[in-house]
XYZ file of N, CA, C and O in Angstrom:
708
model
N -9.202 21.175 -9.001
C -9.219 20.300 -10.162
C -9.248 21.149 -11.424
O -9.979 22.121 -11.514
N -8.473 20.763 -12.394
C -8.474 21.433 -13.692
C -9.471 20.714 -14.592
O -9.148 19.724 -15.250
N -10.700 21.236 -14.617
C -11.778 20.586 -15.372
C -11.437 20.519 -16.851
O -11.624 19.489 -17.506
N -10.924 21.631 -17.381
C -10.608 21.678 -18.814
C -9.585 20.632 -19.225
O -9.737 19.956 -20.251
N -8.552 20.512 -18.427
C -7.495 19.531 -18.736
C -8.078 18.120 -18.734
O -7.766 17.298 -19.605
N -8.933 17.842 -17.767
C -9.521 16.509 -17.666
C -10.470 16.230 -18.840
O -10.503 15.124 -19.374
N -11.227 17.249 -19.254
C -12.110 17.094 -20.417
C -11.277 16.820 -21.666
O -11.600 15.951 -22.469
N -10.171 17.549 -21.813
C -9.294 17.337 -22.980
C -8.754 15.905 -22.993
O -8.742 15.239 -24.023
N -8.302 15.417 -21.813
C -7.777 14.042 -21.737
C -8.838 13.029 -22.145
O -8.546 12.083 -22.880
N -10.062 13.218 -21.674
C -11.156 12.298 -22.040
C -11.449 12.378 -23.538
O -11.666 11.356 -24.193
N -11.474 13.607 -24.086
C -11.757 13.788 -25.514
C -10.703 13.090 -26.366
O -11.028 12.349 -27.296
N -9.438 13.294 -26.018
C -8.340 12.680 -26.771
C -8.406 11.157 -26.656
O -8.218 10.435 -27.637
N -8.696 10.660 -25.440
C -8.816 9.218 -25.221
C -9.933 8.615 -26.082
O -9.836 7.488 -26.538
N -10.990 9.385 -26.309
C -12.117 8.933 -27.138
C -11.839 9.114 -28.628
O -12.640 8.700 -29.465
N -10.720 9.764 -28.950
C -10.359 9.964 -30.362
C -11.197 11.031 -31.052
O -11.389 10.973 -32.270
N -11.669 11.999 -30.295
C -12.493 13.062 -30.860
C -11.685 14.345 -31.026
O -10.815 14.656 -30.211
N -12.004 15.109 -32.060
C -11.436 16.450 -32.199
C -12.305 17.405 -31.384
O -13.415 17.052 -30.969
N -11.813 18.615 -31.177
C -12.619 19.614 -30.473
C -13.909 19.877 -31.242
O -14.980 20.027 -30.657
N -13.805 19.913 -32.561
C -14.974 20.176 -33.395
C -16.014 19.059 -33.269
O -17.216 19.326 -33.155
N -15.555 17.804 -33.245
C -16.483 16.671 -33.101
C -17.191 16.714 -31.744
O -18.407 16.487 -31.665
N -16.458 17.014 -30.678
C -17.077 17.117 -29.360
C -18.069 18.274 -29.333
O -19.178 18.140 -28.810
N -17.686 19.394 -29.926
C -18.563 20.568 -29.960
C -19.870 20.235 -30.693
O -20.953 20.586 -30.225
N -19.769 19.547 -31.836
C -20.977 19.171 -32.590
C -21.874 18.268 -31.762
O -23.091 18.467 -31.707
N -21.304 17.266 -31.114
C -22.096 16.313 -30.323
C -22.784 16.997 -29.137
O -23.882 16.626 -28.760
N -22.100 17.976 -28.529
C -22.649 18.654 -27.352
C -23.427 19.928 -27.725
O -23.884 20.647 -26.840
N -23.522 20.190 -29.038
C -24.210 21.386 -29.543
C -23.611 22.662 -28.959
O -24.311 23.560 -28.467
N -22.285 22.724 -29.026
C -21.526 23.885 -28.558
C -20.603 24.329 -29.680
O -20.439 23.639 -30.691
N -19.937 25.469 -29.484
C -18.988 25.925 -30.503
C -17.608 25.329 -30.228
O -17.260 25.033 -29.081
N -16.831 25.186 -31.296
C -15.464 24.693 -31.153
C -14.655 25.657 -30.283
O -13.834 25.248 -29.460
N -14.904 26.955 -30.424
C -14.201 27.964 -29.629
C -14.464 27.800 -28.136
O -13.557 27.947 -27.310
N -15.726 27.456 -27.774
C -16.054 27.245 -26.365
C -15.291 26.041 -25.823
O -14.724 26.103 -24.726
N -15.265 24.936 -26.598
C -14.534 23.732 -26.164
C -13.049 24.065 -25.998
O -12.414 23.658 -25.012
N -12.493 24.838 -26.926
C -11.080 25.236 -26.842
C -10.813 26.033 -25.568
O -9.847 25.766 -24.843
N -11.674 27.024 -25.294
C -11.502 27.838 -24.074
C -11.690 26.995 -22.807
O -10.959 27.163 -21.833
N -12.646 26.093 -22.860
C -12.913 25.220 -21.718
C -11.702 24.345 -21.408
O -11.282 24.222 -20.267
N -11.117 23.751 -22.450
C -9.965 22.860 -22.254
C -8.734 23.611 -21.741
O -7.860 23.012 -21.131
N -8.664 24.907 -21.990
C -7.538 25.715 -21.496
C -7.887 26.398 -20.180
O -7.133 27.243 -19.698
N -9.038 26.003 -19.586
C -9.514 26.565 -18.327
C -9.656 28.085 -18.372
O -9.444 28.777 -17.372
N -10.048 28.608 -19.548
C -10.296 30.040 -19.690
C -11.757 30.378 -19.415
O -12.104 31.539 -19.238
N -12.603 29.338 -19.419
C -14.015 29.515 -19.100
C -14.492 28.285 -18.340
O -13.829 27.235 -18.378
N -15.612 28.446 -17.673
C -16.190 27.323 -16.934
C -17.572 27.016 -17.494
O -18.334 27.944 -17.797
N -17.928 25.748 -17.603
C -19.240 25.404 -18.135
C -20.308 25.479 -17.043
O -20.008 25.364 -15.854
N -21.535 25.668 -17.446
C -22.642 25.537 -16.498
C -22.768 24.053 -16.161
O -22.195 23.200 -16.847
N -23.520 23.761 -15.139
C -23.709 22.357 -14.763
C -24.378 21.598 -15.894
O -23.963 20.483 -16.239
N -25.385 22.193 -16.514
C -26.095 21.532 -17.620
C -25.142 21.257 -18.790
O -25.161 20.165 -19.384
N -24.306 22.236 -19.114
C -23.347 22.068 -20.218
C -22.320 20.992 -19.869
O -21.980 20.159 -20.710
N -21.832 21.004 -18.642
C -20.872 19.980 -18.220
C -21.494 18.590 -18.328
O -20.856 17.658 -18.816
N -22.732 18.455 -17.886
C -23.419 17.156 -17.984
C -23.533 16.705 -19.439
O -23.317 15.525 -19.745
N -23.844 17.633 -20.345
C -23.934 17.295 -21.769
C -22.578 16.827 -22.309
O -22.486 15.828 -23.022
N -21.517 17.566 -21.957
C -20.167 17.213 -22.430
C -19.760 15.837 -21.908
O -19.254 15.004 -22.662
N -20.005 15.602 -20.628
C -19.623 14.318 -20.037
C -20.402 13.169 -20.666
O -19.844 12.092 -20.907
N -21.675 13.393 -20.966
C -22.469 12.364 -21.631
C -21.882 12.064 -23.019
O -21.759 10.905 -23.410
N -21.480 13.101 -23.735
C -20.867 12.922 -25.052
C -19.525 12.188 -24.962
O -19.113 11.527 -25.914
N -18.864 12.333 -23.840
C -17.568 11.664 -23.631
C -17.731 10.284 -22.992
O -16.745 9.606 -22.710
N -18.978 9.881 -22.733
C -19.245 8.531 -22.222
C -18.871 8.326 -20.765
O -18.453 7.230 -20.381
N -19.007 9.367 -19.956
C -18.697 9.224 -18.538
C -19.788 9.890 -17.697
O -20.669 10.556 -18.235
N -19.706 9.687 -16.399
C -20.681 10.285 -15.480
C -20.001 11.348 -14.631
O -18.766 11.397 -14.550
N -20.810 12.157 -13.989
C -20.277 13.188 -13.085
C -19.473 12.534 -11.966
O -18.378 13.000 -11.619
N -20.010 11.444 -11.407
C -19.298 10.753 -10.314
C -17.925 10.289 -10.756
O -16.931 10.503 -10.063
N -17.860 9.624 -11.917
C -16.562 9.136 -12.401
C -15.623 10.290 -12.731
O -14.419 10.210 -12.486
N -16.170 11.354 -13.291
C -15.348 12.495 -13.682
C -14.678 13.152 -12.479
O -13.512 13.512 -12.523
N -15.433 13.299 -11.390
C -14.897 13.991 -10.220
C -14.258 13.067 -9.183
O -13.714 13.528 -8.196
N -14.318 11.776 -9.422
C -13.721 10.825 -8.490
C -12.218 10.794 -8.710
O -11.737 10.254 -9.686
N -11.498 11.379 -7.796
C -10.041 11.392 -7.881
C -9.476 10.528 -6.766
O -9.146 11.007 -5.692
N -9.427 9.239 -7.024
C -8.875 8.320 -6.035
C -7.380 8.601 -5.882
O -6.664 8.754 -6.866
N -6.938 8.671 -4.643
C -5.518 8.897 -4.387
C -4.729 7.696 -4.889
O -5.143 6.554 -4.736
N -3.604 7.991 -5.511
C -2.763 6.924 -6.004
C -2.175 6.148 -4.839
O -1.707 6.728 -3.872
N -2.221 4.834 -4.957
C -1.719 3.972 -3.899
C -0.201 4.067 -3.817
O 0.485 3.994 -4.830
N 0.304 4.250 -2.614
C 1.752 4.318 -2.410
C 2.336 2.927 -2.598
O 1.820 1.946 -2.075
N 3.406 2.845 -3.368
C 4.041 1.569 -3.689
C 5.376 1.423 -2.945
O 5.704 0.360 -2.451
N 6.146 2.483 -2.896
C 7.484 2.442 -2.296
C 7.455 3.185 -0.962
O 6.867 4.266 -0.858
N 8.089 2.611 0.056
C 8.110 3.194 1.389
C 9.551 3.339 1.854
O 10.390 2.490 1.570
N 9.824 4.413 2.584
C 11.160 4.649 3.116
C 11.125 4.768 4.629
O 10.062 4.662 5.257
N 12.285 5.030 5.221
C 12.401 5.084 6.678
C 11.433 6.079 7.320
O 10.976 5.863 8.428
N 11.111 7.154 6.626
C 10.184 8.143 7.194
C 8.767 7.594 7.320
O 7.956 8.140 8.049
N 8.457 6.517 6.581
C 7.131 5.907 6.635
C 7.024 4.848 7.738
O 5.932 4.451 8.100
N 8.164 4.378 8.242
C 8.169 3.275 9.203
C 7.657 3.717 10.566
O 7.839 4.848 10.982
N 7.041 2.775 11.251
C 6.646 2.972 12.638
C 7.501 2.027 13.460
O 7.683 0.870 13.087
N 8.053 2.505 14.561
C 9.013 1.717 15.336
C 8.581 1.593 16.789
O 8.075 2.536 17.372
N 8.810 0.393 17.348
C 8.529 0.172 18.768
C 9.700 -0.602 19.366
O 10.094 -1.639 18.850
N 10.248 -0.098 20.463
C 11.344 -0.780 21.155
C 10.816 -1.349 22.452
O 10.016 -0.719 23.148
N 11.266 -2.545 22.774
C 10.883 -3.199 24.020
C 12.172 -3.498 24.778
O 12.892 -4.443 24.454
N 12.484 -2.658 25.775
C 13.719 -2.814 26.555
C 13.752 -4.094 27.357
O 14.808 -4.698 27.554
N 12.594 -4.540 27.816
C 12.518 -5.765 28.615
C 12.848 -7.005 27.778
O 13.607 -7.874 28.205
N 12.276 -7.074 26.570
C 12.534 -8.231 25.697
C 13.742 -8.021 24.779
O 14.113 -8.919 24.025
N 14.345 -6.822 24.838
C 15.521 -6.477 24.039
C 15.266 -6.655 22.543
O 16.015 -7.339 21.843
N 14.177 -6.040 22.069
C 13.897 -6.109 20.643
C 13.399 -4.769 20.125
O 12.976 -3.908 20.886
N 13.491 -4.614 18.819
C 12.945 -3.436 18.139
C 12.154 -3.947 16.946
O 12.661 -4.732 16.144
N 10.907 -3.514 16.851
C 10.046 -3.887 15.734
C 9.824 -2.654 14.884
O 9.468 -1.593 15.403
N 10.062 -2.778 13.576
C 9.785 -1.695 12.638
C 8.731 -2.187 11.657
O 8.960 -3.170 10.939
N 7.570 -1.511 11.660
C 6.547 -1.812 10.669
C 6.967 -1.066 9.411
O 6.916 0.164 9.362
N 7.432 -1.795 8.406
C 8.032 -1.176 7.224
C 7.020 -0.859 6.128
O 7.364 -0.228 5.134
N 5.780 -1.280 6.310
C 4.670 -0.903 5.430
C 3.594 -0.312 6.339
O 2.993 -1.030 7.127
N 3.359 0.995 6.263
C 2.373 1.615 7.153
C 0.974 1.027 6.945
O 0.594 0.704 5.820
N 0.247 0.879 8.007
C -1.132 0.386 7.971
C -1.278 -0.948 7.259
O -2.294 -1.223 6.616
N -0.281 -1.806 7.368
C -0.324 -3.103 6.686
C -1.395 -4.018 7.257
O -1.745 -5.015 6.636
N -1.941 -3.667 8.425
C -2.980 -4.504 9.031
C -4.169 -4.662 8.087
O -4.894 -5.639 8.162
N -4.365 -3.723 7.171
C -5.493 -3.801 6.241
C -5.168 -4.675 5.026
O -6.051 -4.974 4.230
N -3.931 -5.104 4.899
C -3.500 -5.912 3.756
C -3.586 -7.399 4.063
O -3.949 -7.813 5.154
N -3.204 -8.219 3.103
C -3.205 -9.675 3.258
C -2.013 -10.155 4.082
O -2.045 -11.237 4.647
N -0.932 -9.381 4.073
C 0.260 -9.757 4.840
C 0.854 -8.513 5.480
O 0.608 -7.403 5.045
N 1.639 -8.754 6.525
C 2.229 -7.653 7.285
C 3.717 -7.924 7.499
O 4.092 -8.753 8.320
N 4.575 -7.226 6.757
C 6.011 -7.408 6.959
C 6.550 -6.460 8.037
O 6.110 -5.313 8.141
N 7.460 -6.967 8.832
C 8.158 -6.135 9.813
C 9.651 -6.412 9.713
O 10.073 -7.459 9.207
N 10.433 -5.474 10.198
C 11.859 -5.664 10.357
C 12.074 -5.812 11.858
O 11.736 -4.916 12.631
N 12.579 -6.954 12.268
C 12.766 -7.256 13.680
C 14.254 -7.262 14.006
O 15.030 -7.959 13.350
N 14.636 -6.489 15.004
C 16.017 -6.479 15.482
C 16.008 -7.014 16.910
O 15.314 -6.482 17.780
N 16.771 -8.072 17.127
C 16.914 -8.661 18.459
C 18.322 -8.358 18.960
O 19.302 -8.675 18.287
N 18.414 -7.743 20.118
C 19.722 -7.535 20.743
C 20.208 -8.881 21.275
O 19.413 -9.828 21.394
N 21.495 -9.014 21.642
C 21.945 -10.268 22.256
C 21.065 -10.607 23.459
O 20.812 -9.754 24.312
N 20.544 -11.827 23.477
C 19.645 -12.262 24.536
C 18.205 -11.797 24.332
O 17.365 -11.994 25.198
N 17.914 -11.204 23.182
C 16.577 -10.670 22.912
C 15.599 -11.731 22.443
O 15.978 -12.824 22.024
N 14.313 -11.387 22.544
C 13.275 -12.317 22.091
C 12.021 -11.536 21.702
O 11.896 -10.346 21.984
N 11.108 -12.246 21.072
C 9.789 -11.675 20.800
C 8.862 -12.130 21.912
O 9.164 -13.085 22.638
N 7.745 -11.474 22.042
C 6.736 -11.878 23.014
C 6.101 -13.170 22.505
O 5.789 -13.285 21.324
N 5.911 -14.177 23.369
C 5.277 -15.419 22.912
C 3.884 -15.139 22.329
O 3.062 -14.488 22.973
N 3.680 -15.574 21.092
C 2.421 -15.340 20.388
C 1.560 -16.593 20.471
O 2.015 -17.692 20.153
N 0.336 -16.438 20.918
C -0.584 -17.571 21.013
C -0.975 -18.064 19.626
O -0.865 -17.322 18.644
N -1.441 -19.309 19.538
C -1.861 -19.828 18.233
C -2.899 -18.903 17.599
O -3.754 -18.335 18.291
N -2.776 -18.737 16.292
C -3.725 -17.909 15.550
C -3.802 -18.409 14.121
O -3.001 -19.249 13.689
N -4.748 -17.882 13.422
C -4.935 -18.226 12.022
C -3.763 -17.674 11.217
O -3.231 -16.624 11.518
N -3.344 -18.378 10.187
C -2.371 -17.828 9.255
C -1.012 -18.501 9.260
O -0.798 -19.541 9.887
N -0.109 -17.843 8.543
C 1.233 -18.358 8.326
C 2.245 -17.254 8.588
O 1.905 -16.073 8.504
N 3.474 -17.662 8.878
C 4.524 -16.689 9.121
C 5.785 -17.111 8.374
O 6.083 -18.287 8.236
N 6.482 -16.093 7.892
C 7.701 -16.297 7.125
C 8.754 -15.344 7.658
O 8.439 -14.212 8.033
N 9.995 -15.794 7.690
C 11.085 -14.921 8.099
C 12.335 -15.179 7.292
O 12.566 -16.302 6.818
N 13.144 -14.146 7.137
C 14.425 -14.249 6.465
C 15.444 -13.539 7.347
O 15.281 -12.357 7.666
N 16.497 -14.266 7.752
C 17.495 -13.724 8.674
C 18.523 -12.908 7.881
O 19.246 -13.457 7.044
N 18.569 -11.618 8.153
C 19.495 -10.722 7.462
C 20.877 -10.720 8.104
O 21.883 -10.558 7.419
N 20.913 -10.875 9.439
C 22.200 -10.965 10.141
C 21.980 -11.703 11.450
O 20.882 -11.725 11.997
N 23.054 -12.331 11.933
C 22.980 -13.074 13.189
C 22.301 -14.423 13.020
O 22.275 -14.996 11.927
N 21.746 -14.924 14.118
C 21.061 -16.216 14.121
C 19.928 -16.161 15.129
O 19.980 -15.419 16.108
N 18.884 -16.947 14.869
C 17.719 -16.975 15.742
C 17.312 -18.410 16.042
O 17.651 -19.343 15.316
N 16.596 -18.552 17.138
C 15.956 -19.825 17.476
C 14.456 -19.570 17.432
O 13.961 -18.635 18.078
N 13.758 -20.385 16.642
C 12.311 -20.272 16.520
C 11.702 -21.363 17.386
O 12.042 -22.545 17.235
N 10.844 -20.990 18.309
C 10.179 -21.970 19.163
C 8.720 -22.064 18.737
O 8.002 -21.063 18.718
N 8.317 -23.298 18.376
C 6.943 -23.591 17.951
C 6.410 -24.668 18.878
O 6.746 -25.843 18.710
N 5.645 -24.267 19.871
C 5.180 -25.229 20.868
C 6.385 -25.806 21.597
O 7.180 -25.080 22.183
N 6.581 -27.132 21.528
C 7.730 -27.771 22.186
C 8.902 -27.983 21.226
O 9.940 -28.504 21.605
N 8.768 -27.551 20.003
C 9.804 -27.742 18.976
C 10.630 -26.469 18.812
O 10.097 -25.358 18.858
N 11.951 -26.619 18.621
C 12.813 -25.466 18.341
C 13.591 -25.710 17.057
O 13.974 -26.838 16.755
N 13.808 -24.624 16.314
C 14.582 -24.663 15.068
C 15.504 -23.457 15.057
O 15.181 -22.416 15.633
N 16.647 -23.602 14.404
C 17.585 -22.487 14.298
C 17.672 -22.032 12.850
O 17.579 -22.833 11.933
N 17.859 -20.734 12.682
C 18.092 -20.154 11.354
C 19.158 -19.081 11.490
O 19.131 -18.295 12.436
N 20.113 -19.075 10.567
C 21.183 -18.080 10.613
C 21.130 -17.195 9.371
O 20.305 -17.424 8.478
N 22.024 -16.206 9.330
C 22.077 -15.252 8.227
C 21.967 -15.978 6.884
O 22.650 -16.969 6.647
N 21.054 -15.479 6.045
C 20.876 -16.061 4.716
C 19.869 -17.198 4.671
O 19.568 -17.712 3.605
N 19.350 -17.595 5.826
C 18.356 -18.668 5.864
C 16.976 -18.081 6.160
O 16.851 -16.988 6.696
N 15.966 -18.857 5.790
C 14.596 -18.402 6.023
C 13.828 -19.462 6.798
O 14.276 -20.607 6.924
N 12.669 -19.073 7.312
C 11.795 -20.019 7.999
C 10.354 -19.738 7.603
O 10.017 -18.626 7.149
N 9.525 -20.751 7.749
C 8.119 -20.649 7.363
C 7.331 -21.630 8.203
O 7.734 -22.781 8.349
N 6.221 -21.170 8.796
C 5.412 -22.087 9.597
C 3.965 -21.618 9.662
O 3.659 -20.446 9.435
N 3.103 -22.551 9.979
C 1.704 -22.251 10.254
C 1.637 -21.867 11.727
O 2.201 -22.550 12.572
N 0.923 -20.797 12.021
C 0.928 -20.231 13.370
C -0.104 -20.889 14.286
O -0.742 -20.223 15.090
N -0.219 -22.211 14.220
C -1.257 -22.911 14.990
C -0.785 -23.408 16.360
O -1.499 -24.142 17.042
N 0.444 -23.022 16.750
C 0.941 -23.322 18.105
C 1.557 -22.046 18.675
O 1.878 -21.113 17.940
N 1.729 -22.014 19.989
C 2.386 -20.867 20.618
C 3.790 -20.765 20.011
O 4.473 -21.782 19.846
N 4.231 -19.549 19.679
C 5.527 -19.401 19.006
C 6.200 -18.081 19.392
O 5.528 -17.105 19.736
N 7.542 -18.099 19.312
C 8.333 -16.905 19.570
C 9.738 -17.133 19.035
O 10.117 -18.254 18.672
N 10.508 -16.052 18.983
C 11.865 -16.094 18.440
C 12.823 -15.514 19.464
O 12.518 -14.506 20.118
N 13.988 -16.136 19.611
C 15.036 -15.636 20.501
C 16.352 -15.583 19.731
O 16.494 -16.201 18.670
N 17.306 -14.843 20.281
C 18.638 -14.791 19.691
C 19.665 -14.590 20.800
O 19.577 -13.630 21.567
N 20.645 -15.501 20.879
C 21.700 -15.379 21.884
C 22.653 -14.243 21.555
O 23.030 -13.471 22.421
N 23.066 -14.143 20.273
C 24.065 -13.128 19.907
C 23.474 -11.894 19.239
O 24.188 -10.951 18.952
N 22.163 -11.885 18.976
C 21.520 -10.766 18.293
C 21.265 -11.108 16.832
O 21.972 -11.942 16.246
N 20.257 -10.497 16.259
C 19.907 -10.789 14.869
C 19.000 -9.690 14.318
O 18.353 -8.957 15.068
N 18.965 -9.617 12.998
C 18.030 -8.756 12.282
C 17.341 -9.639 11.256
O 18.000 -10.397 10.542
N 16.002 -9.563 11.215
C 15.287 -10.392 10.256
C 14.069 -9.693 9.702
O 13.487 -8.820 10.349
N 13.717 -10.074 8.509
C 12.480 -9.654 7.883
C 11.459 -10.720 8.236
O 11.700 -11.907 8.009
N 10.339 -10.319 8.826
C 9.337 -11.276 9.290
C 7.999 -10.855 8.705
O 7.598 -9.685 8.813
N 7.318 -11.804 8.080
C 6.026 -11.517 7.427
C 4.965 -12.438 7.980
O 5.148 -13.654 8.032
N 3.845 -11.839 8.382
C 2.718 -12.589 8.902
C 1.527 -12.416 7.945
O 1.260 -11.307 7.471
N 0.859 -13.530 7.662
C -0.326 -13.462 6.809
C -1.411 -14.343 7.409
O -1.182 -15.526 7.616
N -2.558 -13.806 7.749
C -2.919 -12.387 7.728
C -2.166 -11.636 8.824
O -1.550 -12.241 9.691
N -2.214 -10.306 8.786
C -1.473 -9.487 9.761
C -1.791 -9.868 11.206
O -2.939 -10.101 11.549
N -0.727 -9.919 12.018
C -0.936 -10.236 13.437
C 0.027 -9.491 14.357
O -0.037 -9.665 15.556
N 0.936 -8.694 13.810
C 1.936 -8.011 14.653
C 1.338 -6.803 15.334
O 0.514 -6.129 14.828
């Protein structure tokens, strides 16, 4: 961690000059200048004084939370193929189980299907990117083709099949895949 750079950012954010910070912390302007350029290191007591003058705590100062990843690519995906059911599931958001929803990319080969899912809490949404699918919800069946979407409450046994093959974006909330 570049302590000096971080102190400078806090000082500038507070609208203070080096001289004003030095006066408040009872230090010299030259020391603050050297500190901000990482040419010197403060003692713990001096650092605590500076941080107090900048209106922050040691915990907040050193807490470097990793930036949350927003965009994901193929290298981030996790893939599972099921030769028996003739499908491929790609989890396109890693560790989505911890989120409110879980999107997957589902590819069904001709004659492919998903494993029948027992009733559970939540809702499911799908958008057919290519081909056509049959959605079975208990004793009811519905068809959706390329460019169409589906949405249902997952309170009955459900699964998806495709006679000619299909690719779809499928989202479950809360995560259940």
